[in-house]
PDB file of C-alpha atoms in Angstrom:
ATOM      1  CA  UNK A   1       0.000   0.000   0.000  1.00 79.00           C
ATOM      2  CA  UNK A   2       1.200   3.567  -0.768  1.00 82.00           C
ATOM      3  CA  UNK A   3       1.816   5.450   1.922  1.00 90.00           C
ATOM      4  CA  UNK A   4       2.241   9.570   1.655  1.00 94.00           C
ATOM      5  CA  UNK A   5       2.890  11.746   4.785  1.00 94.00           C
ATOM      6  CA  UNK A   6       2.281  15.450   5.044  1.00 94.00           C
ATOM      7  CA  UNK A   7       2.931  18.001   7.435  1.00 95.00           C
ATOM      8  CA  UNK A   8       2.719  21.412   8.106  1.00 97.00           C
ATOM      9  CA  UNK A   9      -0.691  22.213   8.653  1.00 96.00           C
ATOM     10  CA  UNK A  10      -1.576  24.475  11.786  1.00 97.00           C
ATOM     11  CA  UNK A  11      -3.503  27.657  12.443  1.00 98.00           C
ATOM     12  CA  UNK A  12      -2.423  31.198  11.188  1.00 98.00           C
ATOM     13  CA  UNK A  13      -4.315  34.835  10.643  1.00 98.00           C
ATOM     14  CA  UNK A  14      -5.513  36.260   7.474  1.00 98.00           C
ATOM     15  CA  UNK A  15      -2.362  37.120   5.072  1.00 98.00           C
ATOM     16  CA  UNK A  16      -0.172  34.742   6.971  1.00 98.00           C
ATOM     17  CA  UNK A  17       1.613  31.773   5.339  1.00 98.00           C
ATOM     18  CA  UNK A  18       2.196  28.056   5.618  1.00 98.00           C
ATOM     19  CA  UNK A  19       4.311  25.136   3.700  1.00 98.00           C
ATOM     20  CA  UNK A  20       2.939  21.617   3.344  1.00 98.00           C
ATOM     21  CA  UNK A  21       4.974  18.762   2.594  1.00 98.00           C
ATOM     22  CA  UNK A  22       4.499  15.383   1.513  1.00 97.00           C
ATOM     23  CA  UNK A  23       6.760  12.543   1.486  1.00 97.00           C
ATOM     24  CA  UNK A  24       6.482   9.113  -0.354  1.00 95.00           C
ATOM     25  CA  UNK A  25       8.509   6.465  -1.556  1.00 94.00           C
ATOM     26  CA  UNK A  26      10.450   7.288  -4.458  1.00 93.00           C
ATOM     27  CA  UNK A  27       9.726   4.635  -6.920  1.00 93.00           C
ATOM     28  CA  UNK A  28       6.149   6.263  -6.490  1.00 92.00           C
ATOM     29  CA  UNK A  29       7.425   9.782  -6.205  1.00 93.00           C
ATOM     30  CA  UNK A  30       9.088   9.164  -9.743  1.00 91.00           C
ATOM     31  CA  UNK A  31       6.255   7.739 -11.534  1.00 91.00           C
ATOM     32  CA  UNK A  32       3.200   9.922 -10.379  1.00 93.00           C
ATOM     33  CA  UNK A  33       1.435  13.491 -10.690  1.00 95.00           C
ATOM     34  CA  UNK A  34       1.313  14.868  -7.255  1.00 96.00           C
ATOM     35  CA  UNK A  35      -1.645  16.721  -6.210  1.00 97.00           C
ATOM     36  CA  UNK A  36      -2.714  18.682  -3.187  1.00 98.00           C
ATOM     37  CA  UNK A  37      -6.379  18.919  -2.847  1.00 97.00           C
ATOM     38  CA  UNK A  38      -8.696  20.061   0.437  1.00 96.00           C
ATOM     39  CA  UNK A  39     -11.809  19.931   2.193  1.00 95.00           C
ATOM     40  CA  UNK A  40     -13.686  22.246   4.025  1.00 95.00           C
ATOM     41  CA  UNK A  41     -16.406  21.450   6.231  1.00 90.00           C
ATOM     42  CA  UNK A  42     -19.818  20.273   4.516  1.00 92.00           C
ATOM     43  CA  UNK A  43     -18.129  21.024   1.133  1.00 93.00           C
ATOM     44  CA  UNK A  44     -16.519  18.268  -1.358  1.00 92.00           C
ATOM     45  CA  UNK A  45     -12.932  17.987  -1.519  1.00 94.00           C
ATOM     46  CA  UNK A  46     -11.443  20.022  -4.751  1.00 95.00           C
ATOM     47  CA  UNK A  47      -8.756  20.096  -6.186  1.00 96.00           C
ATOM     48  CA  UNK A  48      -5.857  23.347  -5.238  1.00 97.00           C
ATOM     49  CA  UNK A  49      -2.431  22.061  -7.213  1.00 98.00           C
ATOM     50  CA  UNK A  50      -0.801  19.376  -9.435  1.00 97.00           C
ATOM     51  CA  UNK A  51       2.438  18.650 -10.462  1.00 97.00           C
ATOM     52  CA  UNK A  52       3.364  16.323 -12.820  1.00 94.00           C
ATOM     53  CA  UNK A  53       6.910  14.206 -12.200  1.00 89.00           C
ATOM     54  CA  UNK A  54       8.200  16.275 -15.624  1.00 90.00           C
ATOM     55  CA  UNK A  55       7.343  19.307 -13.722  1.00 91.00           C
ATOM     56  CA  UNK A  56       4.624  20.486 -15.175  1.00 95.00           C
ATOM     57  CA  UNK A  57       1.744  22.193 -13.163  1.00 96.00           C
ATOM     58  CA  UNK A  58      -1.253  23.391 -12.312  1.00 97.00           C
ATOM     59  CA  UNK A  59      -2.809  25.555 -10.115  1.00 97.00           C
ATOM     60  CA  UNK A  60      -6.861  25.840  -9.027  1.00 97.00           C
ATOM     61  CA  UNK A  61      -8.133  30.107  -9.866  1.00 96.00           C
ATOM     62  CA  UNK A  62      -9.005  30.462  -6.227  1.00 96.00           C
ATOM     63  CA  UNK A  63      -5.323  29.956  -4.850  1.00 97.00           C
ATOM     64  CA  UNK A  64      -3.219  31.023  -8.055  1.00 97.00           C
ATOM     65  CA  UNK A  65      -0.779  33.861  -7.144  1.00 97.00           C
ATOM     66  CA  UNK A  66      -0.954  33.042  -3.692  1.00 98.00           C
ATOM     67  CA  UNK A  67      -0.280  29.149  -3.615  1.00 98.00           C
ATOM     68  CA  UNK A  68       2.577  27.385  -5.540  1.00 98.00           C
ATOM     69  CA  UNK A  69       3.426  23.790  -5.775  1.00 98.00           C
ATOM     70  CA  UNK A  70       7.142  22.485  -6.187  1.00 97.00           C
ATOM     71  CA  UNK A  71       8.935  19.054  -5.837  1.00 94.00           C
ATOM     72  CA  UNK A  72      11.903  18.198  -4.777  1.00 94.00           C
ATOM     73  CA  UNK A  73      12.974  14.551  -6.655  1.00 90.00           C
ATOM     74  CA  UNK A  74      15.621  14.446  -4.354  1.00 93.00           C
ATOM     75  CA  UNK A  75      13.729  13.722  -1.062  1.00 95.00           C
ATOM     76  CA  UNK A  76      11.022  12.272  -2.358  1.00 95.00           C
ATOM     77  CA  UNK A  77       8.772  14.911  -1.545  1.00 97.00           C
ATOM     78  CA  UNK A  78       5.923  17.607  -2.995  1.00 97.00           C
ATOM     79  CA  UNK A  79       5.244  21.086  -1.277  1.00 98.00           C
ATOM     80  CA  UNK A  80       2.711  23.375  -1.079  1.00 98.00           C
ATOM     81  CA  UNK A  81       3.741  27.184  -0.155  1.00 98.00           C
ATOM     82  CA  UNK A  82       0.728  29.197   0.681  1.00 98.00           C
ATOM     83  CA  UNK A  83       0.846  32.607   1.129  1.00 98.00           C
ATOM     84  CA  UNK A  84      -1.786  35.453   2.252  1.00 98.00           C
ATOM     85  CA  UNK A  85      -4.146  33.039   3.509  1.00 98.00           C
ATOM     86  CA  UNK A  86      -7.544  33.567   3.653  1.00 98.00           C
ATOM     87  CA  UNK A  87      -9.972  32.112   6.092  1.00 97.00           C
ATOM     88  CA  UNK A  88     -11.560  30.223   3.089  1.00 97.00           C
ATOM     89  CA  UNK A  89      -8.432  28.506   2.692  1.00 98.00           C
ATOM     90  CA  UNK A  90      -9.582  26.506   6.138  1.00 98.00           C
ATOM     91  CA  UNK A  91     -10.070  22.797   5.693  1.00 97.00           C
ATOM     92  CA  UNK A  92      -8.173  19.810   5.731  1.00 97.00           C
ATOM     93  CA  UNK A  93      -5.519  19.486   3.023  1.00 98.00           C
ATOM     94  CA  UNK A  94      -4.866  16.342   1.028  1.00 97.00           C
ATOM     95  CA  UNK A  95      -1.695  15.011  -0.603  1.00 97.00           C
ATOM     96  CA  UNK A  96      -2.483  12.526  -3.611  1.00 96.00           C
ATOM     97  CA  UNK A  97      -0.483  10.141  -5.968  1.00 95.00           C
ATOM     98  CA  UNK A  98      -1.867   9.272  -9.168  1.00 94.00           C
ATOM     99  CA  UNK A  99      -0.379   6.851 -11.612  1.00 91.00           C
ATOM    100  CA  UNK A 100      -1.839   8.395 -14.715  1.00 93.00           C
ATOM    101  CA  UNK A 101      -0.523  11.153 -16.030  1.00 92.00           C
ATOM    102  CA  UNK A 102      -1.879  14.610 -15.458  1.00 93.00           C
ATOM    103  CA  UNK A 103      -5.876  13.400 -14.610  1.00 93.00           C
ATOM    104  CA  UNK A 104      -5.551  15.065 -10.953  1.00 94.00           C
ATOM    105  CA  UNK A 105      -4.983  18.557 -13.576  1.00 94.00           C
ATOM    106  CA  UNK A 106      -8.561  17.927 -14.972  1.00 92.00           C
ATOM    107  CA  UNK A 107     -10.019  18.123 -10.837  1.00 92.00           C
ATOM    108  CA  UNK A 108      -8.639  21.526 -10.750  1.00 92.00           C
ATOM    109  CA  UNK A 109     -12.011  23.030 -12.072  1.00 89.00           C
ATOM    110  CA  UNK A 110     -14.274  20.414 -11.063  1.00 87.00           C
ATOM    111  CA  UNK A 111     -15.446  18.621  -7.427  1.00 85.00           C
ATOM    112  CA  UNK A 112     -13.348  15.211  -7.032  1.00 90.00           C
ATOM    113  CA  UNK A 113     -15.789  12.107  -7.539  1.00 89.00           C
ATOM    114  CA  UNK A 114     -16.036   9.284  -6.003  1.00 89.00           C
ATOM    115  CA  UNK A 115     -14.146   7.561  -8.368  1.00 89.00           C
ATOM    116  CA  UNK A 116     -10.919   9.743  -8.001  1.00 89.00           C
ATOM    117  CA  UNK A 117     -10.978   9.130  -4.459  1.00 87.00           C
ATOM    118  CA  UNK A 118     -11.089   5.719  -5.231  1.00 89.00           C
ATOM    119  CA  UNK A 119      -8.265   5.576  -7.757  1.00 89.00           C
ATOM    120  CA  UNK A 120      -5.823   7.859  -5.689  1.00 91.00           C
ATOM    121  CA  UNK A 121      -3.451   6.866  -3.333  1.00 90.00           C
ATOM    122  CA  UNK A 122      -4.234   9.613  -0.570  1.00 92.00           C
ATOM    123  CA  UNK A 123      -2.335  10.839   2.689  1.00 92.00           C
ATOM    124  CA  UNK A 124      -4.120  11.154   6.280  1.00 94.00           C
ATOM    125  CA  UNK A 125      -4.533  14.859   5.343  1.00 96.00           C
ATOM    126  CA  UNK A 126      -3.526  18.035   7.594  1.00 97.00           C
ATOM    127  CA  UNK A 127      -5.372  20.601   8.698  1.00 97.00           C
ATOM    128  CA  UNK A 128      -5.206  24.552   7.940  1.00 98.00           C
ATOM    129  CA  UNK A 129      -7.080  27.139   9.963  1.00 98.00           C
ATOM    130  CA  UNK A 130      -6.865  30.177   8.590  1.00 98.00           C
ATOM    131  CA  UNK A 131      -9.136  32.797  11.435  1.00 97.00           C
ATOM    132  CA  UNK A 132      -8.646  36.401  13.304  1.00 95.00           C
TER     133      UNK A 132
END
């Protein structure tokens, strides 16, 4: 079984920042487009940034040019750098590994189904609180 690890999450105020990471093995790492999605409370998880293992990315139009997504093939690991944070931004935040090549782009503009969270290999999520 696949197993991704993030970290980072916590509480901040309004226009404050955080970095996620994720970490998985590399043979996975390698091989997958890396996604970050979230979940607030009562809504459906969505999609917020994707990344390719050639680099190429993606970014959801709420969080672009506050958010960017990087990856460092060296430590096996994806990041999420989010800056002036919004309380919107609150909810639980996702790392995902998916084998096929740049479908997690397509959930960028579009509620995840149920069967992308079937297909993905998921982390145990961290939470953000963004709040005054």
């Amino acid at each position: 079984q696949v197993q991704l690890v993030e970290s980072g999450g916590g509480s901040v105020q309004p226009g404050g920042s955080l970095r996620l990471s994720c970490t998985v093995s590399r043979d996975v790492f390698i091989t997958s487009c890396m996604a970050w999605f979230r979940q607030a409370p009562g809504k459906a998880r969505e999609g917020v940034a994707a990344m390719d293992h050639d680099e190429t990315y993606t970014v959801a139009r709420s969080v672009k040019g506050r958010f960017t997504i990087s990856r460092d093939n060296a430590k096996n690991t994806l990041y999420l750098q989010m800056n002036n944070l919004k309380p919107e931004d609150t909810g639980v935040y996702y790392c995902a590994a998916d084998p096929i090549e740049r479908r997690p782009f397509m959930y960028m503009t579009r509620p995840v189904d149920a069967p992308l969270l079937d297909a993905l290999n998921w982390g145990q999520g961290t939470q953000v609180t963004v709040s005054s």
